[in-house]
XYZ file of C-alpha atoms in Angstrom:
211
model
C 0.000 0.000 0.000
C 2.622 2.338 0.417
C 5.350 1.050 -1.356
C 4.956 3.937 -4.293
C 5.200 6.712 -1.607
C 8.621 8.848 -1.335
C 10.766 8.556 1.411
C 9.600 12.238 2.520
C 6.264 10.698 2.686
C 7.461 7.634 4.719
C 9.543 9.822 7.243
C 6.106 11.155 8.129
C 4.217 8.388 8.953
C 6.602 7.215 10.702
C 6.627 10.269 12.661
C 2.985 10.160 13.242
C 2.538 7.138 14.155
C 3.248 4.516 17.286
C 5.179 2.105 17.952
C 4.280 -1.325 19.640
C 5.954 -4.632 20.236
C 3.049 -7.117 20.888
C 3.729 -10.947 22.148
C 2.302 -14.201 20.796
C -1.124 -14.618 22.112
C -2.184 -11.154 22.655
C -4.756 -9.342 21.511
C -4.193 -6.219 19.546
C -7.894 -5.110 19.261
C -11.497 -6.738 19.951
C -14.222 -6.874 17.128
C -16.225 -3.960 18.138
C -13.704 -1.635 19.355
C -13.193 2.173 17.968
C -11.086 1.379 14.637
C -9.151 5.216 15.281
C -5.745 3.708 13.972
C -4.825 1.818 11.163
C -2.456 -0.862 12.554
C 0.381 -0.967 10.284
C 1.815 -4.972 10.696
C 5.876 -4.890 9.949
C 6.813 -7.903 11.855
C 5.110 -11.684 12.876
C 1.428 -12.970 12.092
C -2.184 -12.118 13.303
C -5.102 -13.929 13.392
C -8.556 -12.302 12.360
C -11.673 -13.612 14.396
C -14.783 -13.949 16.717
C -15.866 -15.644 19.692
C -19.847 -16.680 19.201
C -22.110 -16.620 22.610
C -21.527 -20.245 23.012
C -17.566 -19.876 22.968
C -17.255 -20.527 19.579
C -14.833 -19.921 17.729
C -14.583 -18.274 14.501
C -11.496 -17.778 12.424
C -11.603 -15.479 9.224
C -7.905 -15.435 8.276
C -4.615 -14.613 8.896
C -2.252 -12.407 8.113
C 1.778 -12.060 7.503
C 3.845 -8.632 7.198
C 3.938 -6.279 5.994
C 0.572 -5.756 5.909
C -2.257 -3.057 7.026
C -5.053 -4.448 9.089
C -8.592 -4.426 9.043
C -9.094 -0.852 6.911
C -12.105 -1.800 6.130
C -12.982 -0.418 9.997
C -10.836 2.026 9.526
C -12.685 3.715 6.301
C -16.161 2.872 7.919
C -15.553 4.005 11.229
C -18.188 1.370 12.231
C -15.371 -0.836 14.772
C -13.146 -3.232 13.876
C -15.012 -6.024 12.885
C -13.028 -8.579 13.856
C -10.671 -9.788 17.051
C -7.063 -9.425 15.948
C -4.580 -11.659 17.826
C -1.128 -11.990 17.236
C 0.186 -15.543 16.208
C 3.907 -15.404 16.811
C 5.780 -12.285 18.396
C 4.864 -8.612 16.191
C 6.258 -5.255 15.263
C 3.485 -2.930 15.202
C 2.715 1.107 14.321
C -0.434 2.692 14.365
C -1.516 5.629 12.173
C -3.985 7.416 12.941
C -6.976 7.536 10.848
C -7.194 10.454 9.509
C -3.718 10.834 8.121
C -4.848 7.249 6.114
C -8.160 8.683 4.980
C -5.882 11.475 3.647
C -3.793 9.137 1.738
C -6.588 7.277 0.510
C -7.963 11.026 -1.037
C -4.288 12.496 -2.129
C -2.365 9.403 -3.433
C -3.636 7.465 -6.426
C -1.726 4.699 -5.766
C -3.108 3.898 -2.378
C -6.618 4.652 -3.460
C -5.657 1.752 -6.063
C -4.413 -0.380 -3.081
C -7.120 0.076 -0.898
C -9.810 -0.577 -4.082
C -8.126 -3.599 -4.987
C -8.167 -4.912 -1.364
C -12.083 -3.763 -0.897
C -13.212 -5.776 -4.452
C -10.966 -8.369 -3.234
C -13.522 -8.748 0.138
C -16.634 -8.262 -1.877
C -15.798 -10.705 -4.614
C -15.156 -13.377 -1.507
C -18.171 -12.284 0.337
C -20.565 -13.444 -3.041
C -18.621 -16.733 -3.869
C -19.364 -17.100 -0.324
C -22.850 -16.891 -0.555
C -23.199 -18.390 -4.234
C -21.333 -21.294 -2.207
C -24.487 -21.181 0.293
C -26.876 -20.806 -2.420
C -25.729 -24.424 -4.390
C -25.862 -26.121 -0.966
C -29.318 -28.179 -0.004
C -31.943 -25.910 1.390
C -30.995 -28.022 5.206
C -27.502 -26.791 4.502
C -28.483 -23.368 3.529
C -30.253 -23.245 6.962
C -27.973 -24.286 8.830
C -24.900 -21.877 6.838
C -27.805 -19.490 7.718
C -28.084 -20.129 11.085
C -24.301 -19.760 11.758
C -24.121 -16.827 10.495
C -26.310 -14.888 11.889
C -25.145 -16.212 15.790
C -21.497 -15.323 14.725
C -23.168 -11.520 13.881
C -24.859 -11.228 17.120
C -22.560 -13.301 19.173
C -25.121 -15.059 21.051
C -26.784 -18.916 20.346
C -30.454 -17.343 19.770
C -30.982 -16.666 16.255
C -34.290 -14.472 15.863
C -36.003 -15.347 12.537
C -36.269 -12.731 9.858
C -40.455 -12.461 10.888
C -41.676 -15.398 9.859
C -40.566 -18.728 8.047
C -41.905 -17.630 4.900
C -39.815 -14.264 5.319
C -37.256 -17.018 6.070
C -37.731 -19.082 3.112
C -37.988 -16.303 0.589
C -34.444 -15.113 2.246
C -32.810 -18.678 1.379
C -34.622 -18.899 -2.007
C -36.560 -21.727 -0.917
C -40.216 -22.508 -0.410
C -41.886 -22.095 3.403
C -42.782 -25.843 3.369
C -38.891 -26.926 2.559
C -37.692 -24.282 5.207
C -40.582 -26.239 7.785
C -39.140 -29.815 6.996
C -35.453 -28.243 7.176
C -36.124 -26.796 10.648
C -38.121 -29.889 11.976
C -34.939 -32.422 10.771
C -32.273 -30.380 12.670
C -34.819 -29.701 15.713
C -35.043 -33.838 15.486
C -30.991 -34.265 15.530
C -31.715 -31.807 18.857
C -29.391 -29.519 16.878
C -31.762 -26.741 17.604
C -34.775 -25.712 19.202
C -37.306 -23.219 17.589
C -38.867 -20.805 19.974
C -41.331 -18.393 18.692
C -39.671 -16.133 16.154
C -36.276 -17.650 17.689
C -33.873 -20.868 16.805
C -31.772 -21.893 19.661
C -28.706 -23.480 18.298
C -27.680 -26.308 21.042
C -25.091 -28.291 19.141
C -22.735 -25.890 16.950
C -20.196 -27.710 16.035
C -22.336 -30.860 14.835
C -24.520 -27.930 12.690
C -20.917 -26.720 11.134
C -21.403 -30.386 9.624
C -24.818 -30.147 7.931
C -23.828 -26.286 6.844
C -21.282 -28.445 4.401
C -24.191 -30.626 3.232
């Protein structure tokens, strides 16, 4: 990302921003948090994930430097949206965010960067969910399921209004989504509440999410 700058340019992001030295196992931010720096990786390996309410975990990635993290947050402002954790020992420095938002306005070449990186995530994103779409509708489900706990962090899913609202989101028909929900409620892989799934058994649902 900002390999085409000038030195002059360099020398002042490295004056503006922090240095950190950050062991194995420790966590440099937690999904949610105020993304006010862009955390600039020069050294080691970090892991991108989630914890769901049931103490799952969920792992998106991981990285190697050199390598900016999570600017996605950092453009958005909306929090990181991901626990970052370092892997082996790391070099850090933060820069602040608005001397990146400036770079991302003034430099071509990092507007490039930062496009490239952006499509990158949104192409993934919809092979993702073309992925989910192929599967069998008790597959979909539970993909859908999954999801939506690892958003919200918790093991109660609320339903998108009603099953048909539900089977119209998975491109299936409200009688398929019925027989889908009553097989996993069967396996006692769930339990449907009203307007609410309960997943009990996440791990053995990972399973049917692969069909």
């Amino acid at each position: 990302m900002l390999a085409s700058l000038p030195d002059t340019s360099l020398r002042h992001l490295w004056a503006v921003s922090s240095p950190r030295t950050v062991p194995a196992g420790q966590v440099l931010r937690t999904v949610g948090d105020p993304a006010a720096h862009l955390i600039l990786l020069l050294r080691g390996r970090v892991a991108a994930g989630t914890v769901t309410g049931t103490g799952r975990v969920l792992r998106f990635g991981e990285w190697a430097a050199p390598c900016a993290l999570d600017k996605i947050a950092v453009i958005d402002g909306g929090g990181h949206t991901a626990t970052l954790t370092a892997l082996t020992p790391c070099g850090v420095r933060t820069l602040p965010r608005d001397h990146f938002l400036a770079l991302v306005d003034d430099v071509s070449s990092v507007r490039a960067h930062v496009l490239r990186v952006l499509a990158g995530h949104a192409r993934r994103q919809q092979e993702r969910l073309t992925a989910t779409a192929t599967l069998p509708a008790e597959a979909r489900l539970a993909a859908w399921l999954l999801d939506r706990a690892a958003d919200t962090r918790s093991r109660r899913v609320p339903l998108p209004g009603s099953q048909q609202a539900l089977a119209d989101l998975l491109g299936v028909t409200r009688v398929t989504v019925n027989r889908a929900l009553a097989r996993l409620r069967r396996d006692v892989l769930i339990e449907v509440e009203r307007g609410t799934v309960v997943i009990l058994a996440p791990e053995l649902l990972e399973l049917r999410a692969h069909g």
